[in-house]
JSON list of C-alpha atoms and ligand atoms in Angstrom, two decimals:
[
{"chain": "L", "resi": 18, "resn": "MET", "atom": "CA", "xyz": [-109.50, -49.70, 4.18]},
{"chain": "L", "resi": 19, "resn": "ALA", "atom": "CA", "xyz": [-109.80, -46.67, 6.45]},
{"chain": "L", "resi": 20, "resn": "THR", "atom": "CA", "xyz": [-106.02, -46.60, 6.84]},
{"chain": "L", "resi": 21, "resn": "ARG", "atom": "CA", "xyz": [-105.46, -46.80, 3.05]},
{"chain": "L", "resi": 22, "resn": "ALA", "atom": "CA", "xyz": [-107.96, -43.96, 2.45]},
{"chain": "L", "resi": 23, "resn": "ALA", "atom": "CA", "xyz": [-106.27, -41.82, 5.11]},
{"chain": "L", "resi": 24, "resn": "ALA", "atom": "CA", "xyz": [-102.86, -42.48, 3.54]},
{"chain": "L", "resi": 25, "resn": "ALA", "atom": "CA", "xyz": [-104.18, -41.49, 0.09]},
{"chain": "L", "resi": 26, "resn": "THR", "atom": "CA", "xyz": [-105.59, -38.24, 1.51]},
{"chain": "L", "resi": 27, "resn": "LEU", "atom": "CA", "xyz": [-102.29, -37.48, 3.22]},
{"chain": "L", "resi": 28, "resn": "THR", "atom": "CA", "xyz": [-100.36, -38.16, -0.01]},
{"chain": "L", "resi": 29, "resn": "ALA", "atom": "CA", "xyz": [-102.64, -35.88, -2.02]},
{"chain": "L", "resi": 30, "resn": "ALA", "atom": "CA", "xyz": [-102.40, -33.13, 0.61]},
{"chain": "L", "resi": 31, "resn": "THR", "atom": "CA", "xyz": [-98.62, -33.33, 0.77]},
{"chain": "L", "resi": 32, "resn": "SER", "atom": "CA", "xyz": [-98.29, -33.25, -3.04]},
{"chain": "L", "resi": 33, "resn": "SER", "atom": "CA", "xyz": [-100.52, -30.29, -3.28]},
{"chain": "L", "resi": 34, "resn": "LEU", "atom": "CA", "xyz": [-98.48, -28.49, -0.62]},
{"chain": "L", "resi": 35, "resn": "LEU", "atom": "CA", "xyz": [-95.29, -29.21, -2.56]},
{"chain": "L", "resi": 36, "resn": "GLY", "atom": "CA", "xyz": [-96.95, -28.52, -5.92]},
{"chain": "L", "resi": 37, "resn": "ARG", "atom": "CA", "xyz": [-95.67, -31.79, -7.30]},
{"chain": "L", "resi": 38, "resn": "SER", "atom": "CA", "xyz": [-97.12, -35.05, -8.47]},
{"chain": "L", "resi": 39, "resn": "PRO", "atom": "CA", "xyz": [-97.14, -37.89, -5.91]},
{"chain": "L", "resi": 40, "resn": "SER", "atom": "CA", "xyz": [-94.50, -39.73, -7.93]},
{"chain": "L", "resi": 41, "resn": "LEU", "atom": "CA", "xyz": [-92.19, -36.71, -8.03]},
{"chain": "L", "resi": 42, "resn": "ARG", "atom": "CA", "xyz": [-92.80, -36.01, -4.37]},
{"chain": "L", "resi": 43, "resn": "SER", "atom": "CA", "xyz": [-91.93, -39.51, -3.26]},
{"chain": "L", "resi": 44, "resn": "HIS", "atom": "CA", "xyz": [-88.79, -39.38, -5.44]},
{"chain": "L", "resi": 45, "resn": "SER", "atom": "CA", "xyz": [-87.58, -36.00, -4.19]},
{"chain": "L", "resi": 46, "resn": "LEU", "atom": "CA", "xyz": [-88.29, -36.79, -0.56]},
{"chain": "L", "resi": 47, "resn": "ARG", "atom": "CA", "xyz": [-86.55, -40.13, -0.65]},
{"chain": "L", "resi": 48, "resn": "VAL", "atom": "CA", "xyz": [-84.35, -40.46, 2.41]},
{"chain": "L", "resi": 49, "resn": "PRO", "atom": "CA", "xyz": [-80.67, -40.73, 1.36]},
{"chain": "L", "resi": 50, "resn": "ARG", "atom": "CA", "xyz": [-79.29, -44.20, 1.81]},
{"chain": "L", "resi": 51, "resn": "GLN", "atom": "CA", "xyz": [-77.42, -44.37, 5.07]},
{"chain": "L", "resi": 52, "resn": "VAL", "atom": "CA", "xyz": [-73.84, -45.59, 4.94]},
{"chain": "L", "resi": 53, "resn": "PRO", "atom": "CA", "xyz": [-73.63, -48.38, 7.51]},
{"chain": "L", "resi": 54, "resn": "PRO", "atom": "CA", "xyz": [-71.62, -47.14, 10.50]},
{"chain": "L", "resi": 55, "resn": "GLN", "atom": "CA", "xyz": [-69.26, -50.12, 10.32]},
{"chain": "L", "resi": 56, "resn": "ARG", "atom": "CA", "xyz": [-67.95, -48.76, 6.98]},
{"chain": "L", "resi": 57, "resn": "PHE", "atom": "CA", "xyz": [-66.70, -45.65, 8.78]},
{"chain": "L", "resi": 58, "resn": "VAL", "atom": "CA", "xyz": [-65.20, -47.79, 11.52]},
{"chain": "L", "resi": 59, "resn": "ARG", "atom": "CA", "xyz": [-63.45, -49.90, 8.90]},
{"chain": "L", "resi": 60, "resn": "HIS", "atom": "CA", "xyz": [-62.20, -46.77, 7.11]},
{"chain": "L", "resi": 61, "resn": "VAL", "atom": "CA", "xyz": [-60.88, -45.22, 10.33]},
{"chain": "L", "resi": 62, "resn": "ALA", "atom": "CA", "xyz": [-59.27, -48.52, 11.27]},
{"chain": "L", "resi": 63, "resn": "SER", "atom": "CA", "xyz": [-57.69, -48.94, 7.86]},
{"chain": "L", "resi": 64, "resn": "SER", "atom": "CA", "xyz": [-56.34, -45.39, 7.79]},
{"chain": "L", "resi": 65, "resn": "ALA", "atom": "CA", "xyz": [-54.94, -45.91, 11.30]},
{"chain": "L", "resi": 66, "resn": "ASN", "atom": "CA", "xyz": [-53.26, -49.07, 9.98]},
{"chain": "L", "resi": 67, "resn": "GLU", "atom": "CA", "xyz": [-51.94, -47.15, 6.97]},
{"chain": "L", "resi": 68, "resn": "GLU", "atom": "CA", "xyz": [-50.51, -44.43, 9.22]},
{"chain": "L", "resi": 69, "resn": "ALA", "atom": "CA", "xyz": [-48.87, -46.96, 11.52]},
{"chain": "L", "resi": 70, "resn": "ALA", "atom": "CA", "xyz": [-47.46, -48.87, 8.53]},
{"chain": "L", "resi": 71, "resn": "ALA", "atom": "CA", "xyz": [-46.18, -45.63, 6.98]},
{"chain": "L", "resi": 72, "resn": "ARG", "atom": "CA", "xyz": [-44.48, -44.59, 10.23]},
{"chain": "L", "resi": 73, "resn": "ALA", "atom": "CA", "xyz": [-42.91, -48.04, 10.56]},
{"chain": "L", "resi": 74, "resn": "ALA", "atom": "CA", "xyz": [-41.78, -47.93, 6.93]},
{"chain": "L", "resi": 75, "resn": "ALA", "atom": "CA", "xyz": [-40.26, -44.48, 7.42]},
{"chain": "L", "resi": 76, "resn": "ALA", "atom": "CA", "xyz": [-38.46, -45.56, 10.59]},
{"chain": "L", "resi": 77, "resn": "THR", "atom": "CA", "xyz": [-36.96, -48.68, 9.07]},
{"chain": "L", "resi": 78, "resn": "ALA", "atom": "CA", "xyz": [-36.81, -48.14, 5.34]},
{"chain": "L", "resi": 79, "resn": "ASP", "atom": "CA", "xyz": [-35.56, -44.62, 4.67]},
{"chain": "L", "resi": 80, "resn": "THR", "atom": "CA", "xyz": [-32.01, -45.86, 5.07]},
{"chain": "L", "resi": 81, "resn": "GLY", "atom": "CA", "xyz": [-31.03, -46.03, 1.42]},
{"chain": "L", "resi": 82, "resn": "GLY", "atom": "CA", "xyz": [-31.00, -49.83, 1.55]},
{"chain": "L", "resi": 83, "resn": "PRO", "atom": "CA", "xyz": [-32.46, -51.96, -1.25]},
{"chain": "L", "resi": 84, "resn": "THR", "atom": "CA", "xyz": [-36.21, -52.03, -1.74]},
{"chain": "L", "resi": 85, "resn": "ILE", "atom": "CA", "xyz": [-38.64, -54.28, -3.54]},
{"chain": "L", "resi": 86, "resn": "PHE", "atom": "CA", "xyz": [-38.37, -51.95, -6.56]},
{"chain": "L", "resi": 87, "resn": "ASP", "atom": "CA", "xyz": [-34.71, -52.93, -7.10]},
{"chain": "L", "resi": 88, "resn": "LYS", "atom": "CA", "xyz": [-35.91, -56.48, -7.66]},
{"chain": "L", "resi": 89, "resn": "ILE", "atom": "CA", "xyz": [-38.61, -55.24, -10.01]},
{"chain": "L", "resi": 90, "resn": "VAL", "atom": "CA", "xyz": [-36.05, -53.23, -12.02]},
{"chain": "L", "resi": 91, "resn": "SER", "atom": "CA", "xyz": [-33.72, -56.26, -12.22]},
{"chain": "L", "resi": 92, "resn": "LYS", "atom": "CA", "xyz": [-36.77, -58.41, -13.18]},
{"chain": "L", "resi": 93, "resn": "GLU", "atom": "CA", "xyz": [-36.00, -60.70, -10.25]},
{"chain": "L", "resi": 94, "resn": "ILE", "atom": "CA", "xyz": [-39.61, -60.04, -9.26]},
{"chain": "L", "resi": 95, "resn": "PRO", "atom": "CA", "xyz": [-42.09, -60.01, -12.14]},
{"chain": "L", "resi": 96, "resn": "SER", "atom": "CA", "xyz": [-44.20, -56.95, -12.81]},
{"chain": "L", "resi": 97, "resn": "SER", "atom": "CA", "xyz": [-46.58, -55.82, -15.49]},
{"chain": "L", "resi": 98, "resn": "VAL", "atom": "CA", "xyz": [-44.47, -53.29, -17.38]},
{"chain": "L", "resi": 99, "resn": "VAL", "atom": "CA", "xyz": [-46.36, -50.50, -19.13]},
{"chain": "L", "resi": 100, "resn": "TYR", "atom": "CA", "xyz": [-43.43, -48.37, -20.29]},
{"chain": "L", "resi": 101, "resn": "GLU", "atom": "CA", "xyz": [-39.66, -48.66, -20.18]},
{"chain": "L", "resi": 102, "resn": "ASP", "atom": "CA", "xyz": [-36.67, -46.70, -21.44]},
{"chain": "L", "resi": 103, "resn": "ASP", "atom": "CA", "xyz": [-33.04, -46.60, -20.38]},
{"chain": "L", "resi": 104, "resn": "LYS", "atom": "CA", "xyz": [-33.77, -44.44, -17.29]},
{"chain": "L", "resi": 105, "resn": "VAL", "atom": "CA", "xyz": [-37.39, -45.10, -16.35]},
{"chain": "L", "resi": 106, "resn": "LEU", "atom": "CA", "xyz": [-39.58, -48.12, -15.62]},
{"chain": "L", "resi": 107, "resn": "ALA", "atom": "CA", "xyz": [-43.37, -47.96, -15.32]},
{"chain": "L", "resi": 108, "resn": "PHE", "atom": "CA", "xyz": [-45.33, -50.96, -14.07]},
{"chain": "L", "resi": 109, "resn": "ARG", "atom": "CA", "xyz": [-48.78, -51.70, -12.66]},
{"chain": "L", "resi": 110, "resn": "ASP", "atom": "CA", "xyz": [-49.26, -51.33, -8.91]},
{"chain": "L", "resi": 111, "resn": "ILE", "atom": "CA", "xyz": [-49.82, -54.65, -7.17]},
{"chain": "L", "resi": 112, "resn": "ASN", "atom": "CA", "xyz": [-52.62, -53.09, -5.11]},
{"chain": "L", "resi": 113, "resn": "PRO", "atom": "CA", "xyz": [-54.41, -50.78, -7.56]},
{"chain": "L", "resi": 114, "resn": "GLN", "atom": "CA", "xyz": [-56.45, -47.90, -6.19]},
{"chain": "L", "resi": 115, "resn": "ALA", "atom": "CA", "xyz": [-58.09, -47.13, -9.53]},
{"chain": "L", "resi": 116, "resn": "PRO", "atom": "CA", "xyz": [-58.74, -49.02, -12.80]},
{"chain": "L", "resi": 117, "resn": "VAL", "atom": "CA", "xyz": [-55.39, -47.65, -13.98]},
{"chain": "L", "resi": 118, "resn": "HIS", "atom": "CA", "xyz": [-52.69, -47.46, -11.31]},
{"chain": "L", "resi": 119, "resn": "VAL", "atom": "CA", "xyz": [-49.14, -47.41, -12.64]},
{"chain": "L", "resi": 120, "resn": "LEU", "atom": "CA", "xyz": [-45.91, -46.68, -10.75]},
{"chain": "L", "resi": 121, "resn": "VAL", "atom": "CA", "xyz": [-43.20, -44.73, -12.56]},
{"chain": "L", "resi": 122, "resn": "ILE", "atom": "CA", "xyz": [-39.73, -45.11, -11.07]},
{"chain": "L", "resi": 123, "resn": "PRO", "atom": "CA", "xyz": [-36.14, -44.23, -11.90]},
{"chain": "L", "resi": 124, "resn": "LYS", "atom": "CA", "xyz": [-34.23, -47.41, -12.72]},
{"chain": "L", "resi": 125, "resn": "VAL", "atom": "CA", "xyz": [-31.29, -46.12, -10.70]},
{"chain": "L", "resi": 126, "resn": "ARG", "atom": "CA", "xyz": [-32.33, -44.64, -7.37]},
{"chain": "L", "resi": 127, "resn": "ASP", "atom": "CA", "xyz": [-29.17, -42.54, -6.88]},
{"chain": "L", "resi": 128, "resn": "GLY", "atom": "CA", "xyz": [-30.19, -41.35, -3.41]},
{"chain": "L", "resi": 129, "resn": "LEU", "atom": "CA", "xyz": [-33.78, -40.61, -4.40]},
{"chain": "L", "resi": 130, "resn": "THR", "atom": "CA", "xyz": [-35.45, -42.57, -1.63]},
{"chain": "L", "resi": 131, "resn": "GLY", "atom": "CA", "xyz": [-38.16, -39.92, -1.83]},
{"chain": "L", "resi": 132, "resn": "LEU", "atom": "CA", "xyz": [-38.87, -36.56, -3.44]},
{"chain": "L", "resi": 133, "resn": "SER", "atom": "CA", "xyz": [-37.69, -34.75, -0.30]},
{"chain": "L", "resi": 134, "resn": "LYS", "atom": "CA", "xyz": [-34.19, -36.12, -0.95]},
{"chain": "L", "resi": 135, "resn": "ALA", "atom": "CA", "xyz": [-33.96, -34.54, -4.40]},
{"chain": "L", "resi": 136, "resn": "GLU", "atom": "CA", "xyz": [-30.90, -32.44, -5.16]},
{"chain": "L", "resi": 137, "resn": "PRO", "atom": "CA", "xyz": [-30.10, -30.23, -8.16]},
{"chain": "L", "resi": 138, "resn": "ARG", "atom": "CA", "xyz": [-28.41, -33.18, -9.93]},
{"chain": "L", "resi": 139, "resn": "HIS", "atom": "CA", "xyz": [-31.76, -35.02, -9.90]},
{"chain": "L", "resi": 140, "resn": "ALA", "atom": "CA", "xyz": [-33.61, -32.35, -11.87]},
{"chain": "L", "resi": 141, "resn": "GLU", "atom": "CA", "xyz": [-33.19, -34.16, -15.20]},
{"chain": "L", "resi": 142, "resn": "ILE", "atom": "CA", "xyz": [-34.48, -37.54, -13.99]},
{"chain": "L", "resi": 143, "resn": "LEU", "atom": "CA", "xyz": [-37.38, -35.82, -12.18]},
{"chain": "L", "resi": 144, "resn": "GLY", "atom": "CA", "xyz": [-38.40, -34.25, -15.49]},
{"chain": "L", "resi": 145, "resn": "GLN", "atom": "CA", "xyz": [-38.03, -37.61, -17.27]},
{"chain": "L", "resi": 146, "resn": "LEU", "atom": "CA", "xyz": [-40.25, -39.31, -14.66]},
{"chain": "L", "resi": 147, "resn": "LEU", "atom": "CA", "xyz": [-42.94, -36.68, -15.04]},
{"chain": "L", "resi": 148, "resn": "TYR", "atom": "CA", "xyz": [-42.81, -36.91, -18.82]},
{"chain": "L", "resi": 149, "resn": "ALA", "atom": "CA", "xyz": [-42.97, -40.72, -18.59]},
{"chain": "L", "resi": 150, "resn": "ALA", "atom": "CA", "xyz": [-46.10, -40.35, -16.42]},
{"chain": "L", "resi": 151, "resn": "LYS", "atom": "CA", "xyz": [-47.71, -38.39, -19.26]},
{"chain": "L", "resi": 152, "resn": "VAL", "atom": "CA", "xyz": [-46.69, -41.06, -21.79]},
{"chain": "L", "resi": 153, "resn": "VAL", "atom": "CA", "xyz": [-48.11, -43.78, -19.53]},
{"chain": "L", "resi": 154, "resn": "ALA", "atom": "CA", "xyz": [-51.41, -41.91, -19.16]},
{"chain": "L", "resi": 155, "resn": "GLU", "atom": "CA", "xyz": [-51.65, -41.62, -22.95]},
{"chain": "L", "resi": 156, "resn": "LYS", "atom": "CA", "xyz": [-50.80, -45.29, -23.46]},
{"chain": "L", "resi": 157, "resn": "GLU", "atom": "CA", "xyz": [-53.46, -46.24, -20.91]},
{"chain": "L", "resi": 158, "resn": "GLY", "atom": "CA", "xyz": [-56.07, -44.14, -22.72]},
{"chain": "L", "resi": 159, "resn": "LEU", "atom": "CA", "xyz": [-56.67, -41.68, -19.89]},
{"chain": "L", "resi": 160, "resn": "ALA", "atom": "CA", "xyz": [-57.95, -38.99, -22.26]},
{"chain": "L", "resi": 161, "resn": "ASN", "atom": "CA", "xyz": [-60.47, -37.66, -19.73]},
{"chain": "L", "resi": 162, "resn": "GLY", "atom": "CA", "xyz": [-57.91, -36.97, -17.03]},
{"chain": "L", "resi": 163, "resn": "TYR", "atom": "CA", "xyz": [-55.82, -38.64, -14.39]},
{"chain": "L", "resi": 164, "resn": "ARG", "atom": "CA", "xyz": [-53.78, -37.90, -11.29]},
{"chain": "L", "resi": 165, "resn": "VAL", "atom": "CA", "xyz": [-50.05, -38.10, -10.62]},
{"chain": "L", "resi": 166, "resn": "VAL", "atom": "CA", "xyz": [-49.14, -38.55, -6.96]},
{"chain": "L", "resi": 167, "resn": "ILE", "atom": "CA", "xyz": [-45.87, -38.71, -5.06]},
{"chain": "L", "resi": 168, "resn": "ASN", "atom": "CA", "xyz": [-46.19, -39.81, -1.44]},
{"chain": "L", "resi": 169, "resn": "ASP", "atom": "CA", "xyz": [-43.30, -38.57, 0.66]},
{"chain": "L", "resi": 170, "resn": "GLY", "atom": "CA", "xyz": [-42.34, -39.69, 4.15]},
{"chain": "L", "resi": 171, "resn": "ALA", "atom": "CA", "xyz": [-44.49, -40.98, 6.99]},
{"chain": "L", "resi": 172, "resn": "GLU", "atom": "CA", "xyz": [-47.16, -38.27, 6.83]},
{"chain": "L", "resi": 173, "resn": "GLY", "atom": "CA", "xyz": [-47.33, -38.68, 3.07]},
{"chain": "L", "resi": 174, "resn": "CYS", "atom": "CA", "xyz": [-47.96, -42.42, 3.61]},
{"chain": "L", "resi": 175, "resn": "GLN", "atom": "CA", "xyz": [-44.88, -43.45, 1.63]},
{"chain": "L", "resi": 176, "resn": "SER", "atom": "CA", "xyz": [-44.21, -47.16, 2.02]},
{"chain": "L", "resi": 177, "resn": "VAL", "atom": "CA", "xyz": [-41.46, -47.90, -0.52]},
{"chain": "L", "resi": 178, "resn": "TYR", "atom": "CA", "xyz": [-38.34, -45.74, -0.24]},
{"chain": "L", "resi": 179, "resn": "HIS", "atom": "CA", "xyz": [-37.42, -45.63, -3.92]},
{"chain": "L", "resi": 180, "resn": "LEU", "atom": "CA", "xyz": [-38.93, -42.52, -5.51]},
{"chain": "L", "resi": 181, "resn": "HIS", "atom": "CA", "xyz": [-42.04, -43.32, -7.52]},
{"chain": "L", "resi": 182, "resn": "LEU", "atom": "CA", "xyz": [-44.91, -41.49, -9.16]},
{"chain": "L", "resi": 183, "resn": "HIS", "atom": "CA", "xyz": [-48.37, -43.01, -9.00]},
{"chain": "L", "resi": 184, "resn": "VAL", "atom": "CA", "xyz": [-50.43, -42.52, -12.17]},
{"chain": "L", "resi": 185, "resn": "LEU", "atom": "CA", "xyz": [-54.08, -43.05, -11.26]},
{"chain": "L", "resi": 186, "resn": "GLY", "atom": "CA", "xyz": [-57.09, -42.90, -13.54]},
{"chain": "L", "resi": 187, "resn": "GLY", "atom": "CA", "xyz": [-59.94, -44.67, -15.24]},
{"chain": "L", "resi": 188, "resn": "ARG", "atom": "CA", "xyz": [-62.57, -43.44, -12.77]},
{"chain": "L", "resi": 189, "resn": "GLN", "atom": "CA", "xyz": [-63.74, -40.12, -11.35]},
{"chain": "L", "resi": 190, "resn": "LEU", "atom": "CA", "xyz": [-61.19, -39.28, -8.67]},
{"chain": "L", "resi": 191, "resn": "LYS", "atom": "CA", "xyz": [-62.17, -37.31, -5.58]},
{"chain": "L", "resi": 192, "resn": "TRP", "atom": "CA", "xyz": [-60.60, -34.19, -4.12]},
{"chain": "L", "resi": 193, "resn": "PRO", "atom": "CA", "xyz": [-59.19, -33.69, -1.56]},
{"chain": "L", "resi": 194, "resn": "PRO", "atom": "CA", "xyz": [-57.46, -37.07, -1.24]},
{"chain": "L", "resi": 195, "resn": "GLY", "atom": "CA", "xyz": [-57.56, -38.72, 2.17]},
{"chain": "F", "resi": 227, "resn": "5GP", "atom": "P1", "xyz": [-46.15, -45.64, -1.61]},
{"chain": "F", "resi": 227, "resn": "5GP", "atom": "O1", "xyz": [-47.08, -46.09, -0.53]},
{"chain": "F", "resi": 227, "resn": "5GP", "atom": "O2", "xyz": [-44.72, -45.77, -1.17]},
{"chain": "F", "resi": 227, "resn": "5GP", "atom": "O3", "xyz": [-46.45, -44.29, -2.17]},
{"chain": "F", "resi": 227, "resn": "5GP", "atom": "O4", "xyz": [-46.39, -46.63, -2.82]},
{"chain": "F", "resi": 227, "resn": "5GP", "atom": "C1", "xyz": [-45.78, -47.87, -2.93]},
{"chain": "F", "resi": 227, "resn": "5GP", "atom": "C2", "xyz": [-46.64, -48.66, -3.87]},
{"chain": "F", "resi": 227, "resn": "5GP", "atom": "O5", "xyz": [-45.92, -49.81, -4.26]},
{"chain": "F", "resi": 227, "resn": "5GP", "atom": "C3", "xyz": [-47.94, -49.14, -3.26]},
{"chain": "F", "resi": 227, "resn": "5GP", "atom": "O6", "xyz": [-49.04, -48.60, -3.98]},
{"chain": "F", "resi": 227, "resn": "5GP", "atom": "C4", "xyz": [-47.86, -50.65, -3.37]},
{"chain": "F", "resi": 227, "resn": "5GP", "atom": "O7", "xyz": [-49.09, -51.24, -3.69]},
{"chain": "F", "resi": 227, "resn": "5GP", "atom": "C5", "xyz": [-46.83, -50.86, -4.45]},
{"chain": "F", "resi": 227, "resn": "5GP", "atom": "N1", "xyz": [-46.09, -52.09, -4.33]},
{"chain": "F", "resi": 227, "resn": "5GP", "atom": "C6", "xyz": [-45.49, -52.57, -3.21]},
{"chain": "F", "resi": 227, "resn": "5GP", "atom": "N2", "xyz": [-44.88, -53.74, -3.48]},
{"chain": "F", "resi": 227, "resn": "5GP", "atom": "C7", "xyz": [-45.10, -54.00, -4.79]},
{"chain": "F", "resi": 227, "resn": "5GP", "atom": "C8", "xyz": [-44.72, -55.07, -5.65]},
{"chain": "F", "resi": 227, "resn": "5GP", "atom": "O8", "xyz": [-44.04, -56.03, -5.27]},
{"chain": "F", "resi": 227, "resn": "5GP", "atom": "N3", "xyz": [-45.12, -55.00, -6.95]},
{"chain": "F", "resi": 227, "resn": "5GP", "atom": "C9", "xyz": [-45.85, -53.94, -7.42]},
{"chain": "F", "resi": 227, "resn": "5GP", "atom": "N4", "xyz": [-46.20, -53.98, -8.71]},
{"chain": "F", "resi": 227, "resn": "5GP", "atom": "N5", "xyz": [-46.24, -52.93, -6.63]},
{"chain": "F", "resi": 227, "resn": "5GP", "atom": "C10", "xyz": [-45.86, -52.95, -5.33]}
]
């Protein structure tokens, strides 16, 4: 009883100091939920894995050899196609990072293992890819905004060496990206 009375007095005194009602006070002073430390550990571990995988991919895959996307273009491997024309294919990413995550690729790679390999002759297809990204975003109903990303090379975390644009949307995206 004595403890409960002391607690009530303390609550009233604190609210009067803050000039707020006890309910408001308890709400505004709520301690932010702590993110369990293991989540950071997992994030650090997974980004270390991503970096290692990206370096390995860059070392072995930026050779101009075939990639998984050739098989997707030839339909040897199935994909969920969102948009297609004679030059461009857009299909859903197998490991989506947002409710909408579509990859936009040139059907013929023509040396474009990544954006850094672009030459003047690629200017037209680069424009077509970017325009296709806009068409995809419209088709996917991303009226409130979206992001178009090109990862390039090991430090850009590129894993498939056939140029592709990621179209991401359907949730509030954060900036800067990791
Ligand atoms: P990068 O890391 O090179 O920028 O992006 C490559 C993307 O290709 C990744 O997001 C990855 O999930 C996606 N991807 C890799 N293999 C396949 C596949 O077989 N099918 C589909 N749809 N996406 C793939």
